[in-house]
Short mmCIF file of C-alpha atoms and ligand atoms in Angstrom, two decimals:
data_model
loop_
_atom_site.label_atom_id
_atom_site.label_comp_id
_atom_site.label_asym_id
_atom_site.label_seq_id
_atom_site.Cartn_x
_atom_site.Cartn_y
_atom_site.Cartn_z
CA UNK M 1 -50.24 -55.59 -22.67
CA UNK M 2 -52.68 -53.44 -24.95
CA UNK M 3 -51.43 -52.68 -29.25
CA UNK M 4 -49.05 -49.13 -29.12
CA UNK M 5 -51.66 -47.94 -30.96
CA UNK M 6 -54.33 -47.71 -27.98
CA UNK M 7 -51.88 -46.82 -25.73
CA UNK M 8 -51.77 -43.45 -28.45
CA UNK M 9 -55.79 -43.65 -28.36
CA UNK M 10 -55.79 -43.76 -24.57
CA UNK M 11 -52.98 -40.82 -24.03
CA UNK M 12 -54.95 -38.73 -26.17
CA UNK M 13 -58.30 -39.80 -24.54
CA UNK M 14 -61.05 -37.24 -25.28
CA UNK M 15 -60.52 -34.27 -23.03
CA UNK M 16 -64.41 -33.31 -23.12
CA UNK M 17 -65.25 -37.07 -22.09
CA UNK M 18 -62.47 -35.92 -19.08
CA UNK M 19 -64.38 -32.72 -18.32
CA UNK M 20 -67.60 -34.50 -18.23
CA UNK M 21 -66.42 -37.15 -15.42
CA UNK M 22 -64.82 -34.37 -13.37
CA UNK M 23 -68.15 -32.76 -13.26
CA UNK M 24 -70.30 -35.93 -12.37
CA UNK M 25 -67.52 -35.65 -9.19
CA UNK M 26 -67.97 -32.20 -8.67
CA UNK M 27 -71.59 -32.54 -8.19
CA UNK M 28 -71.43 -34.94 -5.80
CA UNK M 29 -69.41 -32.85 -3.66
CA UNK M 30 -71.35 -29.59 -4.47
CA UNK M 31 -74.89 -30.38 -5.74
CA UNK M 32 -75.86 -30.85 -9.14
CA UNK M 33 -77.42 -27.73 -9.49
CA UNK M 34 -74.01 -25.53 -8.33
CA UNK M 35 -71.95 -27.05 -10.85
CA UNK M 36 -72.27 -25.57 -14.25
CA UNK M 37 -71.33 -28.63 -16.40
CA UNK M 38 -71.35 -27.35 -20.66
CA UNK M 39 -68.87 -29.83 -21.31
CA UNK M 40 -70.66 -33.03 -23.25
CA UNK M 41 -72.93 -32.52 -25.86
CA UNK M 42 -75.90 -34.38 -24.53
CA UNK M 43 -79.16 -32.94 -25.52
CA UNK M 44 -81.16 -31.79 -22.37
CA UNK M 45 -84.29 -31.69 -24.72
CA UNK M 46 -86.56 -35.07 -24.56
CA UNK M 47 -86.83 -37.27 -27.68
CA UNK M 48 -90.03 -36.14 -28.93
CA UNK M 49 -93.03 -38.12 -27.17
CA UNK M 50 -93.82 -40.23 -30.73
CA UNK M 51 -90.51 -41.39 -30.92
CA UNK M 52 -91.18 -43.12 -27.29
CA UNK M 53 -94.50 -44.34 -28.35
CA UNK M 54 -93.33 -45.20 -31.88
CA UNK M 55 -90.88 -47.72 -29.79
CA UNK M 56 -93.72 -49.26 -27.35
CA UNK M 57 -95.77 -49.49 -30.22
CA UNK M 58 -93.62 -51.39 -32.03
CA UNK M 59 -92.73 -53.65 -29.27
CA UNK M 60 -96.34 -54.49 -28.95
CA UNK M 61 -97.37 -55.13 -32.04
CA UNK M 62 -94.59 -56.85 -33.11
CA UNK M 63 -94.01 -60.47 -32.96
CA UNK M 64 -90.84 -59.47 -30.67
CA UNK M 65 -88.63 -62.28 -32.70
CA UNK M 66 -89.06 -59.94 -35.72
CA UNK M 67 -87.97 -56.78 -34.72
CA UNK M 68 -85.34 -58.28 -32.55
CA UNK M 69 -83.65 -60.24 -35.43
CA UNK M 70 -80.84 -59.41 -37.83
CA UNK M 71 -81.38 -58.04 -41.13
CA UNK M 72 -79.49 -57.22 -44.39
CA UNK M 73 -75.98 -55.18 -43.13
CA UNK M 74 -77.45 -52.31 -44.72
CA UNK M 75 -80.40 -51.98 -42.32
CA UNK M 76 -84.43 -52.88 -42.89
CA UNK M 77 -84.70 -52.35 -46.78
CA UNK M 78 -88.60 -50.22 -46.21
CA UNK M 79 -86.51 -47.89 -43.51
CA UNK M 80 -84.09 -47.15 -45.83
CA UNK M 81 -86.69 -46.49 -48.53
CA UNK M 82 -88.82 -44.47 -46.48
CA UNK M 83 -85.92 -42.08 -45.23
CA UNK M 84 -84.76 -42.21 -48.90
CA UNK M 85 -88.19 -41.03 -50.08
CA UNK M 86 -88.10 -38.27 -47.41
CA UNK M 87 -84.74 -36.94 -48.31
CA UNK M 88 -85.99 -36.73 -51.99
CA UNK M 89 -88.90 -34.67 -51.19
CA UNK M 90 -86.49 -31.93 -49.09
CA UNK M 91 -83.57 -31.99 -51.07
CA UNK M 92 -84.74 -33.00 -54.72
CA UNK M 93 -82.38 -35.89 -54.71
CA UNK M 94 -82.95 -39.50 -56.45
CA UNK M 95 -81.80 -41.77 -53.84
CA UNK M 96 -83.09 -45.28 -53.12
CA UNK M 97 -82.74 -47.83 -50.42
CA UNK M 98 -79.82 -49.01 -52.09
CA UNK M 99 -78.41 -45.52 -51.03
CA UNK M 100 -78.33 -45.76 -47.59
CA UNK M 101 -77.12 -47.73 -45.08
CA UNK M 102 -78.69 -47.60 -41.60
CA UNK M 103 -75.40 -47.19 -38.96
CA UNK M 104 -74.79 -46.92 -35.11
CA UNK M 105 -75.03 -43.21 -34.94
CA UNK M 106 -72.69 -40.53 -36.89
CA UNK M 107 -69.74 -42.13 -35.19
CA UNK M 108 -70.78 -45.30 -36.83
CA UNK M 109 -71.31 -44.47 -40.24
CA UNK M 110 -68.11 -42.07 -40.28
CA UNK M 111 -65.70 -45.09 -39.28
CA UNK M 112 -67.94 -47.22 -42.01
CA UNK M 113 -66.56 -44.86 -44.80
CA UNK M 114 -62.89 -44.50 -43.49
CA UNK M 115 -62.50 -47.94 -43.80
CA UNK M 116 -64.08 -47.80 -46.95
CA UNK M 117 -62.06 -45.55 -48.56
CA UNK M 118 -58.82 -45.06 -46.43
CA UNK M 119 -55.43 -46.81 -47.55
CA UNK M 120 -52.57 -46.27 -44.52
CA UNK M 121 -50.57 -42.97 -45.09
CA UNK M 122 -54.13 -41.68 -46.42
CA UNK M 123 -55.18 -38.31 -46.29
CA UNK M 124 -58.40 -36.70 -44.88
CA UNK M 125 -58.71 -33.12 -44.41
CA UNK M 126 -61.44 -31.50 -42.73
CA UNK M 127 -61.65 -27.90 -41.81
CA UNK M 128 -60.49 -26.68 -38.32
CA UNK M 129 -61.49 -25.92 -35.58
CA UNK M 130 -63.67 -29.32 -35.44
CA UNK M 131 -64.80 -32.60 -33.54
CA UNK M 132 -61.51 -33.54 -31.81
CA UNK M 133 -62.81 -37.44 -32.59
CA UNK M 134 -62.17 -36.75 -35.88
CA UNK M 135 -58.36 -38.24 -35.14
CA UNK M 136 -59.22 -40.84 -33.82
CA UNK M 137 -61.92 -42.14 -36.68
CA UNK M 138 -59.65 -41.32 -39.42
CA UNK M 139 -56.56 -42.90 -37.28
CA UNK M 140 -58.46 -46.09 -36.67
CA UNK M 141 -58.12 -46.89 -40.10
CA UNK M 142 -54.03 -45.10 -40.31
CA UNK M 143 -55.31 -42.21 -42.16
CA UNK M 144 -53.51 -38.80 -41.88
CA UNK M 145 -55.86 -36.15 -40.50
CA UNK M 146 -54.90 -32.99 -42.34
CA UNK M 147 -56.45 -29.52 -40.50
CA UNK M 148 -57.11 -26.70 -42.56
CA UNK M 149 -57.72 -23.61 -41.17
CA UNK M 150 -61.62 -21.52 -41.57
CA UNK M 151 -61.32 -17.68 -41.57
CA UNK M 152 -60.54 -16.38 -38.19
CA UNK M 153 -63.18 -13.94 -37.83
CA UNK M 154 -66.37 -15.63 -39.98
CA UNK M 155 -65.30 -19.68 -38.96
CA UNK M 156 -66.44 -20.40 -42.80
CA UNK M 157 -63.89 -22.41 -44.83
CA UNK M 158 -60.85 -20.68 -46.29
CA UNK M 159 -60.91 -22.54 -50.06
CA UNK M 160 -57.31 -20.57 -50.42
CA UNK M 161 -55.87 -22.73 -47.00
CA UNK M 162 -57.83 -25.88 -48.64
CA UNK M 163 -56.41 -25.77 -52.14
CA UNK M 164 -53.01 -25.67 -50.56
CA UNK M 165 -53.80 -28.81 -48.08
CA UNK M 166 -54.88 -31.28 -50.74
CA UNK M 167 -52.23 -33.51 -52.32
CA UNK M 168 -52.15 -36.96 -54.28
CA UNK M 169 -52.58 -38.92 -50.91
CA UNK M 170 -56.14 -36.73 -50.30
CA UNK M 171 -58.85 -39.07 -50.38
CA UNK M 172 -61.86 -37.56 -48.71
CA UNK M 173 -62.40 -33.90 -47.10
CA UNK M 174 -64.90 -34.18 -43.63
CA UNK M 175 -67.17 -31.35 -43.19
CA UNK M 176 -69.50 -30.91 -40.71
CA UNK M 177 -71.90 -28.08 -40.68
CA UNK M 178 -73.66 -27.18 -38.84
CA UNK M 179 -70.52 -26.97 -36.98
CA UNK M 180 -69.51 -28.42 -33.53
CA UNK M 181 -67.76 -26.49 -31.92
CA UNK M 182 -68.13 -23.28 -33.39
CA UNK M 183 -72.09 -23.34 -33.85
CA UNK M 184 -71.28 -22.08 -37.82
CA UNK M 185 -73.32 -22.97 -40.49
CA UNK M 186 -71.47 -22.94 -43.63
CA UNK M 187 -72.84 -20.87 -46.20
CA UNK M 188 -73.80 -21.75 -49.86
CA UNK M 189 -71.06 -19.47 -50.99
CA UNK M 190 -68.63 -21.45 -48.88
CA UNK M 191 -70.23 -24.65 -49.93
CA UNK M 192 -69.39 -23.76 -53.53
CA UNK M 193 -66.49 -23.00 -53.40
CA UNK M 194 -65.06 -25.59 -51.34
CA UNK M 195 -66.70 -27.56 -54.28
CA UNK M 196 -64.81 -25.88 -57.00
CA UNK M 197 -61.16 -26.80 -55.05
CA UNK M 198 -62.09 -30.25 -55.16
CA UNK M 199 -63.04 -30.35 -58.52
CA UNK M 200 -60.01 -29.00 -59.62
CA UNK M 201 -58.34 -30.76 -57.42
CA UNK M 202 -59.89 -33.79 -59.01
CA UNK M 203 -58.76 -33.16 -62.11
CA UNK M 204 -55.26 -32.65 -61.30
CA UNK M 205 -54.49 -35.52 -59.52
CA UNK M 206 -56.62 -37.63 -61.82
CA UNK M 207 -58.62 -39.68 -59.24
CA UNK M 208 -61.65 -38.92 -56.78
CA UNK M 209 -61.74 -36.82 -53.62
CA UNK M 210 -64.82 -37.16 -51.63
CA UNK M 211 -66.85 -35.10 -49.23
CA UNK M 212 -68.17 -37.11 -46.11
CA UNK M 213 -70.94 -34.56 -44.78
CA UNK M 214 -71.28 -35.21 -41.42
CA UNK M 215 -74.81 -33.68 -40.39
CA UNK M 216 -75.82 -34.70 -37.09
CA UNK M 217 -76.81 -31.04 -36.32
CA UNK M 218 -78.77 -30.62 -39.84
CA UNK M 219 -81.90 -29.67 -38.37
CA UNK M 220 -80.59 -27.88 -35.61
CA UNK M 221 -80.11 -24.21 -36.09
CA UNK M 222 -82.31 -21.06 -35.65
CA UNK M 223 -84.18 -18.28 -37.34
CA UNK M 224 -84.26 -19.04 -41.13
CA UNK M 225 -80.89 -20.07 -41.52
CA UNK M 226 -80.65 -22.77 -44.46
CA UNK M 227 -78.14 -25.30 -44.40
CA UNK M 228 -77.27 -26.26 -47.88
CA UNK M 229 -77.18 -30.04 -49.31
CA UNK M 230 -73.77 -30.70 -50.53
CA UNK M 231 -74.68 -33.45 -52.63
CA UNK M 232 -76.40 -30.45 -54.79
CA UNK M 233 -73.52 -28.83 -54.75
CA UNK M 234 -70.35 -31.65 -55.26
CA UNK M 235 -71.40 -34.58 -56.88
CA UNK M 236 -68.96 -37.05 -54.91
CA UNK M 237 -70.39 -36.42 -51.52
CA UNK M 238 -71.51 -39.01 -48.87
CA UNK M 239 -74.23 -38.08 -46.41
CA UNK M 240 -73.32 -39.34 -43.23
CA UNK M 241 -76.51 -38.47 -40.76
CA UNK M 242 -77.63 -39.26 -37.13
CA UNK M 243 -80.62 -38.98 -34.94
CA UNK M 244 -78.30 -38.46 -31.92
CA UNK M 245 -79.01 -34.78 -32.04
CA UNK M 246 -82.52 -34.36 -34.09
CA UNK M 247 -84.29 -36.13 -31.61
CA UNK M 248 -82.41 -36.44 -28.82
CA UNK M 249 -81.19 -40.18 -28.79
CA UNK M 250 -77.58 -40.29 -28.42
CA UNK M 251 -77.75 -43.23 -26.46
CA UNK M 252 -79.73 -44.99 -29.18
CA UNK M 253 -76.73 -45.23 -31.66
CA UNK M 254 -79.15 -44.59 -34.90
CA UNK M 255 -78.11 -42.70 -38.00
CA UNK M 256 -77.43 -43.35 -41.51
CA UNK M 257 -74.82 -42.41 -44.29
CA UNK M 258 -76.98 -41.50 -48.25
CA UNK M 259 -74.79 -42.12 -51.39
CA UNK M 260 -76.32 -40.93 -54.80
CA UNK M 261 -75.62 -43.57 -57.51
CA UNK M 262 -74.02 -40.90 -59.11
CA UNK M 263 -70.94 -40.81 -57.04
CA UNK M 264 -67.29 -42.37 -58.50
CA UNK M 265 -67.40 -46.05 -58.16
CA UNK M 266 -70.18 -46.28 -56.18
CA UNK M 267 -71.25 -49.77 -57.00
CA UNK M 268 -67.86 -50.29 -54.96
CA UNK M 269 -68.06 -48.11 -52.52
CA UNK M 270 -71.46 -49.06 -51.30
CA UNK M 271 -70.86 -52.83 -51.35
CA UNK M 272 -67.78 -51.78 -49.20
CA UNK M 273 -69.14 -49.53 -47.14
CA UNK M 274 -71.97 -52.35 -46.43
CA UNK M 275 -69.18 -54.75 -45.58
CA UNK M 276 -67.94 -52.26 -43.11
CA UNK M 277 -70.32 -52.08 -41.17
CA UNK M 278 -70.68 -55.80 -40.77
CA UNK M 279 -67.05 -56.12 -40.12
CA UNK M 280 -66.06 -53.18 -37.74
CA UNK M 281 -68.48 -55.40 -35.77
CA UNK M 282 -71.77 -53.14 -35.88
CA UNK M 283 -73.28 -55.93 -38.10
CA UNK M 284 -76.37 -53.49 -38.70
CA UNK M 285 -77.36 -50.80 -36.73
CA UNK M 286 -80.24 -51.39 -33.77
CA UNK M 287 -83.07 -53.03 -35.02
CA UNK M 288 -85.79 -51.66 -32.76
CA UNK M 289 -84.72 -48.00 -33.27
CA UNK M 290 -84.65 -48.46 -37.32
CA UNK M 291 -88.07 -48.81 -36.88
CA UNK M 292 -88.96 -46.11 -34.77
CA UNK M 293 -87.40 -43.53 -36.47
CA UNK M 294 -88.48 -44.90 -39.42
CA UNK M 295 -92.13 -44.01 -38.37
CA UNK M 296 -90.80 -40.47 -36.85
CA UNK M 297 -89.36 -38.85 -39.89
CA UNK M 298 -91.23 -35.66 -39.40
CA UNK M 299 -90.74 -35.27 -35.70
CA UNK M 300 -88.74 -32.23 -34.47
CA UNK M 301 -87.10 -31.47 -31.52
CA UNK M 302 -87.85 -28.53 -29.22
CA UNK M 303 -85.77 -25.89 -31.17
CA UNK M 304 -87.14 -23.20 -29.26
CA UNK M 305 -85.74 -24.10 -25.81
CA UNK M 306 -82.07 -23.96 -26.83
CA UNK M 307 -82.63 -20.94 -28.36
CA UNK M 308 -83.85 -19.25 -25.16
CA UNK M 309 -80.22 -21.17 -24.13
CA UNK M 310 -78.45 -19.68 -26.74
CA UNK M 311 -79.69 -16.12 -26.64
CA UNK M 312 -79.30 -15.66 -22.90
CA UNK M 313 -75.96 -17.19 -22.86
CA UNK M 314 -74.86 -15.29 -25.84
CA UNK M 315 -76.07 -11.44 -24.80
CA UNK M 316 -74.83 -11.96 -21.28
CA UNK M 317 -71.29 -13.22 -22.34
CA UNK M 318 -70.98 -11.08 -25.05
CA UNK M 319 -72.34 -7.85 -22.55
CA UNK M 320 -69.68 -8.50 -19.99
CA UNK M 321 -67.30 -8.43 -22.59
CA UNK M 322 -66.57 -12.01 -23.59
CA UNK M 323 -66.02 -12.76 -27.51
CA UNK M 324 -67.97 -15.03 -28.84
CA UNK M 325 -68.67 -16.30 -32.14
CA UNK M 326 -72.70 -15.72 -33.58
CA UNK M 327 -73.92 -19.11 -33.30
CA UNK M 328 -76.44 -20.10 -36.16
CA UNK M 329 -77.11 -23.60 -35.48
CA UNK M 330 -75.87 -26.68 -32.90
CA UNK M 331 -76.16 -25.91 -29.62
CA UNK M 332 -72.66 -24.56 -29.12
CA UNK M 333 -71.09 -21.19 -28.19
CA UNK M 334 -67.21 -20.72 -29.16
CA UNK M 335 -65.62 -17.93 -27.28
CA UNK M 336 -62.42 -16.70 -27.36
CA UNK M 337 -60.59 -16.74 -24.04
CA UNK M 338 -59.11 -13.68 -22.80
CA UNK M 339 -55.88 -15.22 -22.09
CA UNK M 340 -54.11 -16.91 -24.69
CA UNK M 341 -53.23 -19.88 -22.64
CA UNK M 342 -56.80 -21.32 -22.51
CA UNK M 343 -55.80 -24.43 -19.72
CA UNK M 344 -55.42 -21.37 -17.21
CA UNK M 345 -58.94 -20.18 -18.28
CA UNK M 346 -60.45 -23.28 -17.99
CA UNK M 347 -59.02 -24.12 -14.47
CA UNK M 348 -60.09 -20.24 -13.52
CA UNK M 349 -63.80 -21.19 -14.67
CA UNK M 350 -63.82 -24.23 -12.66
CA UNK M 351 -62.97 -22.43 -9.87
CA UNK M 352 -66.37 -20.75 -10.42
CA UNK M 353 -67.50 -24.55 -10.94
CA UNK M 354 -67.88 -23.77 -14.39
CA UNK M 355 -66.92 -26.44 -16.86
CA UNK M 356 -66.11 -25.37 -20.34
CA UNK M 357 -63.89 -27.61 -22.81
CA UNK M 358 -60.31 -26.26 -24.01
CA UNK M 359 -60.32 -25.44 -27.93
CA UNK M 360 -57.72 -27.54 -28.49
CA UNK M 361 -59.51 -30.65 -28.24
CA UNK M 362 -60.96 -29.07 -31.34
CA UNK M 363 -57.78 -28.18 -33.34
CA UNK M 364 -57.78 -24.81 -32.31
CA UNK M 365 -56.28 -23.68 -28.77
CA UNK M 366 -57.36 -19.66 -27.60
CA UNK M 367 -60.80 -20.91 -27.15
CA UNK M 368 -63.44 -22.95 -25.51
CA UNK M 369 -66.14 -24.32 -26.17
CA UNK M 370 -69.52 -24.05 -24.32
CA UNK M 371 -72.41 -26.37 -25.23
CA UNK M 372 -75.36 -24.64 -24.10
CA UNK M 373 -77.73 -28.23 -24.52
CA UNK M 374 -78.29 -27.95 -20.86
CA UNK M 375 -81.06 -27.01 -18.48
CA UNK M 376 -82.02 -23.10 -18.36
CA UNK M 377 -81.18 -23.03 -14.43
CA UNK M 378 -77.51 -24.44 -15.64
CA UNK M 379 -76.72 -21.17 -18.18
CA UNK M 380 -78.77 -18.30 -15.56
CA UNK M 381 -77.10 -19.72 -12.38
CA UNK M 382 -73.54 -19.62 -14.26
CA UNK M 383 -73.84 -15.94 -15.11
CA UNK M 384 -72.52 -14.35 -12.11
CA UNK M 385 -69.47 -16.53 -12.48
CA UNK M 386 -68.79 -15.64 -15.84
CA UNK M 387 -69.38 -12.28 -15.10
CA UNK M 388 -66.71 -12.49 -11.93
CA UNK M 389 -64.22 -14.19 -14.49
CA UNK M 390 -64.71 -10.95 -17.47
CA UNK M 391 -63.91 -8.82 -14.24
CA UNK M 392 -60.81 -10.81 -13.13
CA UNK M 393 -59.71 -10.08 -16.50
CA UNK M 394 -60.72 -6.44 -16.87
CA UNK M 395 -63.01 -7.60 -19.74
CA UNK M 396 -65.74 -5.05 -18.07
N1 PLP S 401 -69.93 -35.71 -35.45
C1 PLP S 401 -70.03 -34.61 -34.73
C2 PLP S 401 -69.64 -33.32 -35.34
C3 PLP S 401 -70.49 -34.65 -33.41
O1 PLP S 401 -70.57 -33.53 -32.70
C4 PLP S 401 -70.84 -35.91 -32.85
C5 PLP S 401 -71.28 -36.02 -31.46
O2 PLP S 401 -71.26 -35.11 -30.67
C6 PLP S 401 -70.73 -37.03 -33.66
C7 PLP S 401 -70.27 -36.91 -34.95
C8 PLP S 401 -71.09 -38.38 -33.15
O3 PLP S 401 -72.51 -38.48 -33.14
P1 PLP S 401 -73.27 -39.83 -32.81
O4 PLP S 401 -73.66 -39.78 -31.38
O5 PLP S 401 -74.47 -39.82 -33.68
O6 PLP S 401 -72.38 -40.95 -33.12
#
């Protein structure tokens, strides 16, 4: 007999996870390349070729016992210096290695701070639409997960809807730009004054609410958008970062979360956030990847090819009619569907073996969401369905 609490988890089971495994069937039945699959967020981009050779390279040189053995919970102390250094250089911040703990991906280092700071009946809010494991995280740990809603034409935080969310029980607010699922980079304005809520906010209730960033898609967005460092902006704010996206190793489970000493109680909060990881049974994140990345910190991936995604997906959706939201970073397009009840559109789609994920995984139902990480045959050989679907619906 499994806890009542799983047996919530595994009702609720991740609907995109769903999508995904109903595709891997299609295909088999179809062919891979007739089923349009933009359900998972899997980057179709390599890991750039040093990160590979940074890994062999280590492996050779290496007595293997070394870079196969544990370490302190917080990761290899001249990793976490070196990424320190490197954040200080882009973001004009002071951090050291005892600022960072190495985690297993963004996933990791986001259930390392729930349990750090998360009492039961806690609150964490985080802006919605957004990533539907959010719940789940912040439940692991019997938060509350509060939604508050963005504007509905811009998707950038309404500070109004926030000021009204936050109460006494409000312990940390989750943002993640750039945003999955809505591809929206929140701007500095935004950024600001989301800051001045929680300042206030701070002072009213007499105790501190923090920001968890959560930045896996950081470096991914186009053009010269700029993503602004919250830290800069809100003192109390805890980086939590992954390569899972960056540089394409999702299956790696390699990220970090960055503290400034500067944050409330933060002798505490790292020491428990250290514990964490130990405890929720990571014990440190992977060894052999700490040091690859390590010596890959100014690797990039191929930005360029999900552009070419993004641009063809977005004129030809948005010429046959289709709204869709501008996306300025991630590799996600969030379009409204044209009926309200968006299950219907999303079985209509996969009749057109197109696979596109319901917005209400993300909070936010009257959508879906359509990551474009995929391969350039995927988005051109889904166009004529899309465009049969926006004439089903009169769209053109
Ligand atoms: N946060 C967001 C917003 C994500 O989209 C994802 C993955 O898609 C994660 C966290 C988890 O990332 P990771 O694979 O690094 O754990």
């Amino acid at each position: 007999m499994i806890s009542k609490k799983m047996e919530g988890f595994v009702k609720n089971s991740s609907a995109i996870r769903a999508m995904f495994e109903e595709g891997q069937k299609m295909a088999a039945v179809y062919g891979k390349e007739n089923v349009y699959d933009f359900s998972l967020g899997n980057p179709n981009v390599p890991a750039p070729p040093a990160v590979n050779e940074s890994m062999i390279s280590i492996l050779r040189s290496d007595p293997a016992v070394m870079v196969h053995g544990y370490m302190n919970n917080a990761g290899y102390e001249d990793v976490r210096t070196a990424i320190a250094e490197n954040l200080n250089e882009r973001f004009g911040m002071h951090y050291d290695a005892e600022c960072l703990i190495m985690t297993v991906g963004a996933a990791g280092g986001m259930n390392v701070i729930m349990k750090t700071l998360l009492n039961p009946g806690d609150e964490a809010v985080t802006f919605s639409p957004y990533f539907g494991e959010y719940r789940s995280y912040v439940g692991n740990y019997d938060g509350v997960l509060v939604e508050s809603p963005v504007d509905g034409v811009t998707f950038q935080p309404d500070p109004d809807a926030l000021a009204e969310r936050i109460t006494d029980r409000t312990r940390v607010l989750i943002i993640n730009s750039p945003n999955n699922p809505t591809g929206v980079v929140y701007t500095e304005e935004s950024i600001r004054a989301v800051a001045a809520v929680l300042e206030k906010k701070q002072q009213e209730f007499g105790h501190e609410i923090y920001i968890f960033s959560d930045e896996p898609y950081r470096e991914l967005v186009y053009g010269d958008t700029a993503v602004p460092y919250i830290p800069k902006f809100y003192r109390n704010t805890i980086v939590g970062y992954s390569y899972s996206k960056s540089l394409s190793l999702p299956g790696e489970r390699i990220g970090y979360v960055a503290m400034s000493r500067d944050i409330d109680d933060y002798e505490n909060v790292y020491s428990a956030a250290k514990t964490a990881n130990r405890i929720l049974g990571f014990v440190n994140a992977p060894s052999l990847q700490q040091r690859a990345i390590a010596g890959c910190l100014g690797e990039k991936t191929d930005m360029g090819y999900y552009d070419r995604n993004r641009r063809t997906l977005y004129d030809a959706l948005t010429a046959d009619g289709f709204t869709c939201v501008h996306p300025d970073g991630a590799f996600y397009l969030w379009m409204k569907t044209p009926e309200p009840d968006e299950k219907a559109f999303c079985a209509r789609a996969k009749e057109k073996r197109i696979l596109v994920v319901g917005g209400s995984s993300f909070g936010c139902s009257g959508f879906v969401r359509i990551a474009y990480c995929v391969a350039y045959e995927t988005i051109t050989g889904s166009l004529p369905g899309f465009a049969e679907l926006a004439r089903e619906y009169g769209l053109c």
